[in-house]
mmCIF file of C-alpha atoms in Angstrom:
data_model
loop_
_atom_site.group_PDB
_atom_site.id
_atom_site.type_symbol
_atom_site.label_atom_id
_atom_site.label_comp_id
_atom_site.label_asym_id
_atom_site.label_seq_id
_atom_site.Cartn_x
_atom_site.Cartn_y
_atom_site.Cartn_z
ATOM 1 C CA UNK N 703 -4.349 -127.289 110.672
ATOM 2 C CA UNK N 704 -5.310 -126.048 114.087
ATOM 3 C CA UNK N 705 -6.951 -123.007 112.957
ATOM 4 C CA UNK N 706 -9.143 -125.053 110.295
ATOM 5 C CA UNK N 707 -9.813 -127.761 113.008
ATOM 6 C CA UNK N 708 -11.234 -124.580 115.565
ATOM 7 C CA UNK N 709 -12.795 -123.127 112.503
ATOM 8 C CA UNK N 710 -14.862 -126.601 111.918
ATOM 9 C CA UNK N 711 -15.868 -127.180 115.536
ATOM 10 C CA UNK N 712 -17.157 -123.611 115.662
ATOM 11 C CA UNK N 713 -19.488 -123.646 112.532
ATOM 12 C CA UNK N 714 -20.317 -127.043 113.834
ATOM 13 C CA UNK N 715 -21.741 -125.517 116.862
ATOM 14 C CA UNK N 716 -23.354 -122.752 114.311
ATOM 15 C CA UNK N 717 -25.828 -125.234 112.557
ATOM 16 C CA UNK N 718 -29.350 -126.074 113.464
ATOM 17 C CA UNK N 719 -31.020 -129.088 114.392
ATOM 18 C CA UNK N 720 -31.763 -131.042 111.485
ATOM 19 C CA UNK N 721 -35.264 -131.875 110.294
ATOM 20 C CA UNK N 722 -34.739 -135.711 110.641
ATOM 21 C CA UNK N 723 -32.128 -137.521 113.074
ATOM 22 C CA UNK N 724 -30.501 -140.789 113.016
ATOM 23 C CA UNK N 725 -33.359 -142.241 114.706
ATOM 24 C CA UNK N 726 -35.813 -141.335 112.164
ATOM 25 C CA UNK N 727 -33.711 -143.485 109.706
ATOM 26 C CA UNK N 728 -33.359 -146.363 111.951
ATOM 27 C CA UNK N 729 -37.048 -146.288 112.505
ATOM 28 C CA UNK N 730 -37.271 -146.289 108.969
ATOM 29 C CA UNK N 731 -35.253 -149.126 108.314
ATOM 30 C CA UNK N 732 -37.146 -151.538 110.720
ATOM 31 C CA UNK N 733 -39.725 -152.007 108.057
ATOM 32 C CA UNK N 734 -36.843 -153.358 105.833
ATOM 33 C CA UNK N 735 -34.494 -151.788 103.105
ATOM 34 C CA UNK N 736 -35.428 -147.965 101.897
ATOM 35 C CA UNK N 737 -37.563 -147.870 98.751
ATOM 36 C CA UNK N 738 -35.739 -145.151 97.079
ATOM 37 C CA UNK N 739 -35.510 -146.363 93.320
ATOM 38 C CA UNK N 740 -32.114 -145.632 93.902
ATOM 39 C CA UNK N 741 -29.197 -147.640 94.793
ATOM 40 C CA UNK N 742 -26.961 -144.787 95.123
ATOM 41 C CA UNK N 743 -25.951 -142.483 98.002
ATOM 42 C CA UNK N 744 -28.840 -139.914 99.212
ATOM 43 C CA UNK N 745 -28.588 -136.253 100.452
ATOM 44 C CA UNK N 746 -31.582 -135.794 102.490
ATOM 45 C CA UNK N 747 -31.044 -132.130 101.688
ATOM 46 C CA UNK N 748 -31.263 -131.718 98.566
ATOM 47 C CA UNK N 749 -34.848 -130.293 97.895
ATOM 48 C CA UNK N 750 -34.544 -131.048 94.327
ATOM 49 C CA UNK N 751 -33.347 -134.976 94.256
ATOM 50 C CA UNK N 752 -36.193 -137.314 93.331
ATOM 51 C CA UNK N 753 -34.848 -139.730 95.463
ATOM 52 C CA UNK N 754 -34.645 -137.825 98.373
ATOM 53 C CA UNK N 755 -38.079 -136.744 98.205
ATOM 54 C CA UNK N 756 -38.882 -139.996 98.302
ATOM 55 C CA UNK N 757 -37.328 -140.663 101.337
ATOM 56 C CA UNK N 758 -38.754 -137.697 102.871
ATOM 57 C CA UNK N 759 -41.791 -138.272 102.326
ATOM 58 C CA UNK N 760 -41.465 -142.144 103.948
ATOM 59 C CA UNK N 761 -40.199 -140.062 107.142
ATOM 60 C CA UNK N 762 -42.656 -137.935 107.331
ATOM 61 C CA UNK N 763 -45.489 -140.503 107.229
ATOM 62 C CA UNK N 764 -43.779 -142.255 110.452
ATOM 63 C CA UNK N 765 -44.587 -138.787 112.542
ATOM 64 C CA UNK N 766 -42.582 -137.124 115.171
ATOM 65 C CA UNK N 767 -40.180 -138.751 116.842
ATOM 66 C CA UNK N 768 -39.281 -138.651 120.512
ATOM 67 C CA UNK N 769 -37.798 -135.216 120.666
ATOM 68 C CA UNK N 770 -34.549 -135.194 122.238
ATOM 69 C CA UNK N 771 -33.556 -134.125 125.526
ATOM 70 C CA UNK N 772 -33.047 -130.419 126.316
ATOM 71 C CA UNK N 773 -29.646 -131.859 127.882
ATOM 72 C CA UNK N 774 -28.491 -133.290 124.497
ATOM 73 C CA UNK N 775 -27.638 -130.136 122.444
ATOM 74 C CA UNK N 776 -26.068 -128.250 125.453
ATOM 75 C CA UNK N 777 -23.916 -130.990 126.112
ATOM 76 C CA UNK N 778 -22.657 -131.467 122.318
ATOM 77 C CA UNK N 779 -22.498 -127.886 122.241
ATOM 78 C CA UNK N 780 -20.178 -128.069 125.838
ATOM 79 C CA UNK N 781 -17.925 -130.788 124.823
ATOM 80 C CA UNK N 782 -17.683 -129.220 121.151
ATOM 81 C CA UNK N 783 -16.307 -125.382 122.588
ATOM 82 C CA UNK N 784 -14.021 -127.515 124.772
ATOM 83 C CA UNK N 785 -12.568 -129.483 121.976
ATOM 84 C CA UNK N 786 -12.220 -126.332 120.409
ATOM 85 C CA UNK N 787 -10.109 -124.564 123.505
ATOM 86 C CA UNK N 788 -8.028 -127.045 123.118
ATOM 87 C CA UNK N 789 -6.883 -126.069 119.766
ATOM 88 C CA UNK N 790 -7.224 -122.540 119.948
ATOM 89 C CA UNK N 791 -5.098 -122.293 122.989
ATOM 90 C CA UNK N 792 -1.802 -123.401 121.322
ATOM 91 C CA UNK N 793 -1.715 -120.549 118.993
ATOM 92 C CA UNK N 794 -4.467 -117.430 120.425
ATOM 93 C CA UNK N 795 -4.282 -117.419 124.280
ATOM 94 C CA UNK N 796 -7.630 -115.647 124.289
ATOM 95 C CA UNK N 797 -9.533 -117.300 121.738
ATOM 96 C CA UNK N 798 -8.723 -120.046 123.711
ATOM 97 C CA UNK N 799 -9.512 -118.027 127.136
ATOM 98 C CA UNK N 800 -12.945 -117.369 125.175
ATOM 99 C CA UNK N 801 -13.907 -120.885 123.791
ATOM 100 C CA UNK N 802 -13.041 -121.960 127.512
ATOM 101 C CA UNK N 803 -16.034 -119.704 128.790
ATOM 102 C CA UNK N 804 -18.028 -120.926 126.216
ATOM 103 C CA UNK N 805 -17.801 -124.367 127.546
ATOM 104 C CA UNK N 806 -18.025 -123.369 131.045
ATOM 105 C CA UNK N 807 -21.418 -121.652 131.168
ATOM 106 C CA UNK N 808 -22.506 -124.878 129.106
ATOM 107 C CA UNK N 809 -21.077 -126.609 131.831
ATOM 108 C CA UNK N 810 -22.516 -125.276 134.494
ATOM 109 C CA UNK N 811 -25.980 -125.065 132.818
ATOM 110 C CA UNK N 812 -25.770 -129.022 133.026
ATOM 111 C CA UNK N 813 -24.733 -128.792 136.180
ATOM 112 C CA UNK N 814 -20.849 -130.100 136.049
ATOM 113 C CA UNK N 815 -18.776 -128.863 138.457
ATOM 114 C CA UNK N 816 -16.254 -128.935 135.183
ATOM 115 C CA UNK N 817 -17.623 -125.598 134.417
ATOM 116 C CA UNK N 818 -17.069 -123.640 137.763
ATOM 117 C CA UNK N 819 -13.658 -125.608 137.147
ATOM 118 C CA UNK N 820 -12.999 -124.366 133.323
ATOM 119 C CA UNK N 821 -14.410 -120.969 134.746
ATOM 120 C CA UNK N 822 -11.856 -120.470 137.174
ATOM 121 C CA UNK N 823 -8.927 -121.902 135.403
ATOM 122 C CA UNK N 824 -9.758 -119.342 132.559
ATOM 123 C CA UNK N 825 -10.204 -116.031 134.685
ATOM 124 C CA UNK N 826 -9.491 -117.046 138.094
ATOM 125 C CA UNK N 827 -13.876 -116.383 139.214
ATOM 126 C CA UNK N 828 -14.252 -115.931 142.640
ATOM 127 C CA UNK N 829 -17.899 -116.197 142.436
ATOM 128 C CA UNK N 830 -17.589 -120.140 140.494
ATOM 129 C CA UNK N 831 -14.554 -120.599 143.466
ATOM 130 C CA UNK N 832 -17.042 -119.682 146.458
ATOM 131 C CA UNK N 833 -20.062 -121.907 144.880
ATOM 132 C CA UNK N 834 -17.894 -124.866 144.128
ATOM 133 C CA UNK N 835 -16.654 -124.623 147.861
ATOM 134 C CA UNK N 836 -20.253 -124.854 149.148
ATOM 135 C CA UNK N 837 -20.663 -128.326 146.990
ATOM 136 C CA UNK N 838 -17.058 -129.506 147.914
ATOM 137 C CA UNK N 839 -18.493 -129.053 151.580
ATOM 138 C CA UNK N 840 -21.362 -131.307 150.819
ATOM 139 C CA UNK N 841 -19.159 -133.487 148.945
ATOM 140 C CA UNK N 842 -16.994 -134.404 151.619
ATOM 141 C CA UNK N 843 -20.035 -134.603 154.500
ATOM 142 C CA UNK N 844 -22.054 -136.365 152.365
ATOM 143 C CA UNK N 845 -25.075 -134.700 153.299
ATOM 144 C CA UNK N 846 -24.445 -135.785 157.573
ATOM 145 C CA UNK N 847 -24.477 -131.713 158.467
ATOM 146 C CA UNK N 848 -27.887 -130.353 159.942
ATOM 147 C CA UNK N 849 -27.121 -126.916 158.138
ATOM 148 C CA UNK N 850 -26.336 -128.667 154.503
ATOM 149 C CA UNK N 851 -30.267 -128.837 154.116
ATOM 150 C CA UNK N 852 -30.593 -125.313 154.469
ATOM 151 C CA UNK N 853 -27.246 -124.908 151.804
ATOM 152 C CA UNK N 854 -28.894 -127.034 149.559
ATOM 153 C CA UNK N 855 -32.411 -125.265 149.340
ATOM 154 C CA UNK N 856 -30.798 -121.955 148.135
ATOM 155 C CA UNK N 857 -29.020 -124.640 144.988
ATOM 156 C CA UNK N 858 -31.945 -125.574 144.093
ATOM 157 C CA UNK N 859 -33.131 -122.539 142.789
ATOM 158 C CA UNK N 860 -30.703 -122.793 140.112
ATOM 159 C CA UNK N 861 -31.670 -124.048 136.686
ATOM 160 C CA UNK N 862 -29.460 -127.000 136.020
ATOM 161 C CA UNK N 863 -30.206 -129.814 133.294
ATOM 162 C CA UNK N 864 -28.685 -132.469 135.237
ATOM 163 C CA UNK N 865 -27.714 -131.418 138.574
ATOM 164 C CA UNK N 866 -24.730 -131.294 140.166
ATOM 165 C CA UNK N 867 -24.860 -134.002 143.007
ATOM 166 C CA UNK N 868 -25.846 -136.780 139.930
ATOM 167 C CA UNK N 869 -22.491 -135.397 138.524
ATOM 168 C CA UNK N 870 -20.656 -135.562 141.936
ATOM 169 C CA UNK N 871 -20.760 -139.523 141.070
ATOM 170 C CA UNK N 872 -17.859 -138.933 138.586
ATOM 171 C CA UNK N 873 -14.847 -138.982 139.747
ATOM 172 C CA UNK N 874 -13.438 -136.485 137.260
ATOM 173 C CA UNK N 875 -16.355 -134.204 138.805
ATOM 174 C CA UNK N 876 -14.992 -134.229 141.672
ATOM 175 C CA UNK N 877 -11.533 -133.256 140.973
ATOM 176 C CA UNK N 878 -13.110 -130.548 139.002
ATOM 177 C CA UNK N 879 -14.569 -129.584 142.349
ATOM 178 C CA UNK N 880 -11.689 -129.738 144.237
ATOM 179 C CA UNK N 881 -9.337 -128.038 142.115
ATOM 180 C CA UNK N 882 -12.041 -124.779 141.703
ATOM 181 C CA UNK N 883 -13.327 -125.081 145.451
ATOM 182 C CA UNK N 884 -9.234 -124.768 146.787
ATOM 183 C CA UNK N 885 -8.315 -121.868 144.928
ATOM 184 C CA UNK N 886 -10.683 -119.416 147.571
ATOM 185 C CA UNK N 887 -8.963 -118.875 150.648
ATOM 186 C CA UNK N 888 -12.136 -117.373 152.134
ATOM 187 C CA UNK N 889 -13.430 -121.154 152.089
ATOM 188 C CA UNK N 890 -10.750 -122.366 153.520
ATOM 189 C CA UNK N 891 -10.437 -119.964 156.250
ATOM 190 C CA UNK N 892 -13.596 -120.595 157.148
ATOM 191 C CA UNK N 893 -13.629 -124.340 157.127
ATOM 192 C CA UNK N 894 -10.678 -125.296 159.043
ATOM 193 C CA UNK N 895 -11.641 -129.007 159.212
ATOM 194 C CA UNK N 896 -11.333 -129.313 155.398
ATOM 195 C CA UNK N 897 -8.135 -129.725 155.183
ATOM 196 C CA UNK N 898 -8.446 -133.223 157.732
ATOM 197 C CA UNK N 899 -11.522 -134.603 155.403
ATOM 198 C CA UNK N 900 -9.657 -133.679 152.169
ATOM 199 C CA UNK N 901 -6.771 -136.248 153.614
ATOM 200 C CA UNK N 902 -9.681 -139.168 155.285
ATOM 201 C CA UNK N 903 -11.635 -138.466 152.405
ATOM 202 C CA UNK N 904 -11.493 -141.992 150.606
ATOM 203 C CA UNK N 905 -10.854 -140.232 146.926
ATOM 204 C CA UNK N 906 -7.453 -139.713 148.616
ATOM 205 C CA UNK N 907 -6.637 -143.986 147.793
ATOM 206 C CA UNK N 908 -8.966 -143.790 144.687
ATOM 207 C CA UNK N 909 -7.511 -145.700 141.893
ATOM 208 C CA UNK N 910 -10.096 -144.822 139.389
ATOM 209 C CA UNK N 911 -8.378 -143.121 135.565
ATOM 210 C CA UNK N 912 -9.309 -139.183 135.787
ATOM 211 C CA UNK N 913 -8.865 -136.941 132.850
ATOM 212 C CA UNK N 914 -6.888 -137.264 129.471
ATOM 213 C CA UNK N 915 -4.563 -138.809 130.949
ATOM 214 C CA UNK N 916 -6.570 -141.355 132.933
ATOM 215 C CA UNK N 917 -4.453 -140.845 136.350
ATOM 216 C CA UNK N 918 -5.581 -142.169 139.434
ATOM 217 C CA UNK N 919 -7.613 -140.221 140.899
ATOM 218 C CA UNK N 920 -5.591 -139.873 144.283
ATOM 219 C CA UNK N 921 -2.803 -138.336 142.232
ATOM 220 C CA UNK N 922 -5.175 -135.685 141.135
ATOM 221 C CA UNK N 923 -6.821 -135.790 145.051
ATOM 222 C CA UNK N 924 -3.107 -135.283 146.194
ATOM 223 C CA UNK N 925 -2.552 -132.199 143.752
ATOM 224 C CA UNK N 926 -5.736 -130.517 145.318
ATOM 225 C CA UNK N 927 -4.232 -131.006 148.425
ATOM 226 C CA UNK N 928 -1.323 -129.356 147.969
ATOM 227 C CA UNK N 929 -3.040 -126.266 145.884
ATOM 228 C CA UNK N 930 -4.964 -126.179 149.445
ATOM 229 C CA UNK N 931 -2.375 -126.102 151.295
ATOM 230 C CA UNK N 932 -0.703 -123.235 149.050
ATOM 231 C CA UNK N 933 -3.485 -121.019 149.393
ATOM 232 C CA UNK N 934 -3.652 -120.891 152.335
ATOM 233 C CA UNK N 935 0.642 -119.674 152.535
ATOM 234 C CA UNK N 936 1.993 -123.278 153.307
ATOM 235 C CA UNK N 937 5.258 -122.688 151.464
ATOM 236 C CA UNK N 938 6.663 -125.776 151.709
ATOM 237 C CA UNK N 939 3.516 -126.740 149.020
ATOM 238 C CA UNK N 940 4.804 -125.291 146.228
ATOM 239 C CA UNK N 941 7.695 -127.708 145.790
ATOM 240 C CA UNK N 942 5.306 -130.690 146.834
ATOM 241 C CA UNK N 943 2.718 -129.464 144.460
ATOM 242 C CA UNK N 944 5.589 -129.083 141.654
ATOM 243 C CA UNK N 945 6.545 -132.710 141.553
ATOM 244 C CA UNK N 946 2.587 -133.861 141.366
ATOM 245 C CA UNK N 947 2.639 -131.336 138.179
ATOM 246 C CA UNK N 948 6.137 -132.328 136.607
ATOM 247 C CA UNK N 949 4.690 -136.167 136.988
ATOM 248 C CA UNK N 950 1.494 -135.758 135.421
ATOM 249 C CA UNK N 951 3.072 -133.531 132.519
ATOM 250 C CA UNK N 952 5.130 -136.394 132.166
ATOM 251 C CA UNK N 953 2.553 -138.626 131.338
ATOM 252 C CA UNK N 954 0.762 -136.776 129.047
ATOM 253 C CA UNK N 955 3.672 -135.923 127.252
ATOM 254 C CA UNK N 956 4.640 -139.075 126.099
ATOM 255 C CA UNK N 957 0.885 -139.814 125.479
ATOM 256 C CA UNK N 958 1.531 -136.876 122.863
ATOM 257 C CA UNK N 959 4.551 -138.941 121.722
ATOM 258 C CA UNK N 960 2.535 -141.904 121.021
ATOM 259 C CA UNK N 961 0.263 -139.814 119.152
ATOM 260 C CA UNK N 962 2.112 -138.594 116.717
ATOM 261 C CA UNK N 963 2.872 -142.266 115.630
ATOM 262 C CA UNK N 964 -0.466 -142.082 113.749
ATOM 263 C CA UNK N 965 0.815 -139.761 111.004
ATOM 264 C CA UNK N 966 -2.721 -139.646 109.391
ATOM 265 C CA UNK N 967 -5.317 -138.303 112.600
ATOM 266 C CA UNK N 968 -1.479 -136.294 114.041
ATOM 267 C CA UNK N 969 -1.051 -133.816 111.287
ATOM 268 C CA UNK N 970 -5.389 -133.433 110.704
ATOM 269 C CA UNK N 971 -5.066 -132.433 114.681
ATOM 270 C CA UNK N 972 -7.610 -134.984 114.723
ATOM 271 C CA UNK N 973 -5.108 -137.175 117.546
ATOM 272 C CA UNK N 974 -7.018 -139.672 120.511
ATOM 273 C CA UNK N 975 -4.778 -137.561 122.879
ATOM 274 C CA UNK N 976 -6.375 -134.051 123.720
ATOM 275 C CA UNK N 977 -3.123 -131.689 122.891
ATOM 276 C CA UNK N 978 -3.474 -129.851 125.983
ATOM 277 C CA UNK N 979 -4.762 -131.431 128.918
ATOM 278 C CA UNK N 980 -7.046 -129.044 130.649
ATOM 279 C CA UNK N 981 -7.384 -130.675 133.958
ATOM 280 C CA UNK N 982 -3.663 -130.212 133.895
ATOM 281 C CA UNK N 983 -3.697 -126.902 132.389
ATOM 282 C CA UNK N 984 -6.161 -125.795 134.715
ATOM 283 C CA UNK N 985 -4.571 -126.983 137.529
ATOM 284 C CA UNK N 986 -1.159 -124.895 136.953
ATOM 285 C CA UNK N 987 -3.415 -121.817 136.135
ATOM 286 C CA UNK N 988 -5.072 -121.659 139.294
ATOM 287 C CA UNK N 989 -1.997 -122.798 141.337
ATOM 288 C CA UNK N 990 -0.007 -119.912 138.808
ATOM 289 C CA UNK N 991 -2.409 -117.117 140.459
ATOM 290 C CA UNK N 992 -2.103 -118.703 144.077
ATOM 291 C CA UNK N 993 1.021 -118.049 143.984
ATOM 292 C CA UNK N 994 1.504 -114.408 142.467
ATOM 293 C CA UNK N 995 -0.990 -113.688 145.193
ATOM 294 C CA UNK N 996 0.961 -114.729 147.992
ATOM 295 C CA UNK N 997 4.178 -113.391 146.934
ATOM 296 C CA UNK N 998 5.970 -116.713 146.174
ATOM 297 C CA UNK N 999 8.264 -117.595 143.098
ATOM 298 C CA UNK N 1000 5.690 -118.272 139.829
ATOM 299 C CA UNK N 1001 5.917 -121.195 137.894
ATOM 300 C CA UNK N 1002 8.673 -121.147 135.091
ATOM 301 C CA UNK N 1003 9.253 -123.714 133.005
ATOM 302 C CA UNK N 1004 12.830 -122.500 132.826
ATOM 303 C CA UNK N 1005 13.494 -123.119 136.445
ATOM 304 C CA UNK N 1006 10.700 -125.396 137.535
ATOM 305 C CA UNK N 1007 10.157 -127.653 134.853
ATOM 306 C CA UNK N 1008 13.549 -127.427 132.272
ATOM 307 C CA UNK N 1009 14.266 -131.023 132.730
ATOM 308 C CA UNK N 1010 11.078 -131.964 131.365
ATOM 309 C CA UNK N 1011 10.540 -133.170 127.381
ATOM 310 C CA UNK N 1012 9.087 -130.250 125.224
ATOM 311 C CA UNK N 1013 5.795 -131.892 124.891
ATOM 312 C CA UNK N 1014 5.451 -132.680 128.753
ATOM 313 C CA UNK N 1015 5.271 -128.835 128.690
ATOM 314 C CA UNK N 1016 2.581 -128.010 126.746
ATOM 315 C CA UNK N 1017 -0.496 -128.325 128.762
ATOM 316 C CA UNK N 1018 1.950 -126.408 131.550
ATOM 317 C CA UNK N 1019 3.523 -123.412 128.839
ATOM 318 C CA UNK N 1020 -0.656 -123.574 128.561
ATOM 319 C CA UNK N 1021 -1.670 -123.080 132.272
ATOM 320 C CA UNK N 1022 0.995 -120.367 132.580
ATOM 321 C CA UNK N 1023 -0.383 -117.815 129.923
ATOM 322 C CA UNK N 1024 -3.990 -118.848 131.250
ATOM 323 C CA UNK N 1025 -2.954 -117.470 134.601
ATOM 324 C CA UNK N 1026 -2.154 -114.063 133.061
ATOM 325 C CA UNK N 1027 -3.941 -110.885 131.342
ATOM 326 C CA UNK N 1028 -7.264 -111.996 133.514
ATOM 327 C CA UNK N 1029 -8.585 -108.404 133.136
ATOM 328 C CA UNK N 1030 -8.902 -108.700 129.009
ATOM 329 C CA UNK N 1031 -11.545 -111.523 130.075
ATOM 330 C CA UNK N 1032 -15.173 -110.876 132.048
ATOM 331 C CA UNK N 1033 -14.805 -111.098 135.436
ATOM 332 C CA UNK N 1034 -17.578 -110.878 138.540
ATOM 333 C CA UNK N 1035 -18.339 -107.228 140.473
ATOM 334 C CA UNK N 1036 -17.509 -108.342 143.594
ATOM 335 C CA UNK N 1037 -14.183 -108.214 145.318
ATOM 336 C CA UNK N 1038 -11.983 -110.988 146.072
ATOM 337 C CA UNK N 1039 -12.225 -112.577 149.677
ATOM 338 C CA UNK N 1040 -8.759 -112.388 150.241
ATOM 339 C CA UNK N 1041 -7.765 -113.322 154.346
ATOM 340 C CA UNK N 1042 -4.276 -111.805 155.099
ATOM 341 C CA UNK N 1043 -0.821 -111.896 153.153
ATOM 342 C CA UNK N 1044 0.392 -113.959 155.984
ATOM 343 C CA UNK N 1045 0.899 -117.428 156.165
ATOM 344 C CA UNK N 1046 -1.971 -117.686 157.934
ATOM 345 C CA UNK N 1047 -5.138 -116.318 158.456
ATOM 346 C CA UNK N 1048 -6.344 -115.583 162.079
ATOM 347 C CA UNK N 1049 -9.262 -117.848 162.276
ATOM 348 C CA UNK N 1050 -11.333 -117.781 165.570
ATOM 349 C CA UNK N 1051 -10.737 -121.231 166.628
ATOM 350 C CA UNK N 1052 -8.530 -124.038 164.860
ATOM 351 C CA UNK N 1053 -10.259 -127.241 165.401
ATOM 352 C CA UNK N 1054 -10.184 -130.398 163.588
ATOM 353 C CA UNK N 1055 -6.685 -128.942 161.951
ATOM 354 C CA UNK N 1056 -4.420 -131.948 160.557
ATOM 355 C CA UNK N 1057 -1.452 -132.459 162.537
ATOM 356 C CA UNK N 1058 0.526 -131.718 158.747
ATOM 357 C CA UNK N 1059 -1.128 -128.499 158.907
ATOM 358 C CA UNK N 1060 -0.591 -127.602 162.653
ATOM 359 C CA UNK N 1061 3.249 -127.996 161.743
ATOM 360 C CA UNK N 1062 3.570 -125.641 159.082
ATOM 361 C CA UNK N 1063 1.844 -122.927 160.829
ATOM 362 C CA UNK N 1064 3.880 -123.040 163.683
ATOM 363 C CA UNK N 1065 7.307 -123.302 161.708
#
């Protein structure tokens, strides 16, 4: 049922605009019932239905409607490659990896940070990393630095259909932000006093639902925290960052429980519940590639995450493979900005570093 779900949502994407829209009939309608000479059920289609014909011909003499938005279709077309990742990644790993990119650069031609987030999450991008960085910077000063303007003039020059600070007001934006800025220790490194903003930062006591799950938003906040913290070698992270991850996959689990309650949308893979959560998912693929690079233990839901209920491990069994095989997938020219295997990089001064911070790097 998966594979005919995917198989739907991608010939859905496949077909054209059609010649009249829902708002041609309504305008239609305002003049009272349809004169068809019909009572029964039209296809606007068919070419050779009297009835239809009819009906066309009653649209047509209304004239053009108010075309839609440019935005529209590459936003259906977005949310309708990420409904499709999520079925394609419990059975093909890179159909999934490919529907993900699809999404993404739909995404990020709106403007979403959820696209530099999807992009990273599916091949680990340095290039959507380093951008999403620059806007996390803004993000957090809220536009108070005299060298954001300058920033923000080379953005600008990018062709986005809603722009990213209007999506910056969503609070599952911003996680998407976070989670894709925090996974490039060059940004980091270079911007000590993120880590002290990340934990002032008011997101960090934000109650508002976030993702699939509809989690507070500090939860999520925290979880970026600790992935920053990783990066950049704090060891001690990767146990913090664990229990954030075991909790959410938790939740979503037994959201999948409730699901399949509904035994006629469950077995259609038609369920309210998104079957993988990709925030999550996301989340452990980026942290999954943190950690290979540094050298520490990767996840494994054998060790890490055996006491949890098999569906709590879905998105996570998810994240894991999404981590891996990154050079079957597209990936940007330039090298990674990797600082030092150490700890900690060697930055030239360490101002504005939390006192949290300042502890683990003198351990």
């Amino acid at each position: 049922m998966l594979r005919e779900r995917a198989g739907f949502l991608t010939a859905y994407i496949k077909i054209e605009e059609p010649r009249y829209a829902v708002n041609d009939v309504i305008r239609l309608l305002r003049d009272g019932p349809i004169r068809s000479g019909t009572d029964s059920i039209v296809n606007l289609l068919d070419e050779d239905d009297e009835a239809s014909s009819v009906i066309r011909q009653q649209l047509d003499g209304l004239g053009p409607s108010r075309p839609r938005s440019t935005w529209a279709r590459v936003a259906e077309n977005a949310d309708t490659w990420r409904q499709c990742a999520i079925v394609r990644l419990p059975y093909d790993i890179q159909a999934g990896k490919s529907a993900l990119l699809e999404a993404a650069s739909s995404y990020q031609q709106l403007g979403l940070p959820f696209g530099s987030f999807l992009r990273v999450a599916a091949t680990g991008s340095w290039e959507a990393a380093g951008e999403a960085g620059s806007r996390l910077r803004f993000l957090l000063l809220s536009g108070r630095d005299s060298e954001n303007g300058e920033e923000e003039a080379g953005w600008s020059q990018n062709v986005e259909l809603l722009g990213w600070r209007i999506a910056l007001q969503a609070p599952a934006q911003q996680i998407s932000l976070l989670f894709a800025a925090v996974s490039d220790p060059s940004v980091l490194a270079r911007h000590n006093w993120l880590f002290d903003a990340l934990a002032a930062a008011s997101q960090a006591a934000d109650s508002a639902p976030v993702g699939t799950t509809a989690q507070p938003m500090a939860l999520w906040w925290n979880a970026g925290r600790r992935l920053a913290e990783l990066t950049m070698g704090v060891r001690q992270a990767r146990t913090e960052l664990r229990s954030l991850v075991a909790d959410l996959a938790v939740v979503h689990g037994r959201q999948l429980a409730h699901a399949q309650l509904d035994g006629y949308h469950w077995p259609m893979a038609r369920a309210r519940i998104d079957l993988v959560d990709l925030d999550l998912a996301g989340l452990v693929a980026i942290s999954a590639r943190v950690l290979r690079r540094r050298a520490m233990q990767e996840w494994s839901l054998a060790e890490d995450f055996v006491n949890l209920p098999p569906l709590a491990r879905v998105s996570l069994a998810i994240g894991i493979q999404l981590s891996k095989d990154d050079g079957a997938m597209p990936t940007e020219p330039r090298a990674p900005r990797l600082p030092p295997l150490d700890p900690w990089p060697a930055p030239t001064e360490w101002t504005g570093t939390s006192e949290r911070l300042r502890r683990a790097r003198d351990k």
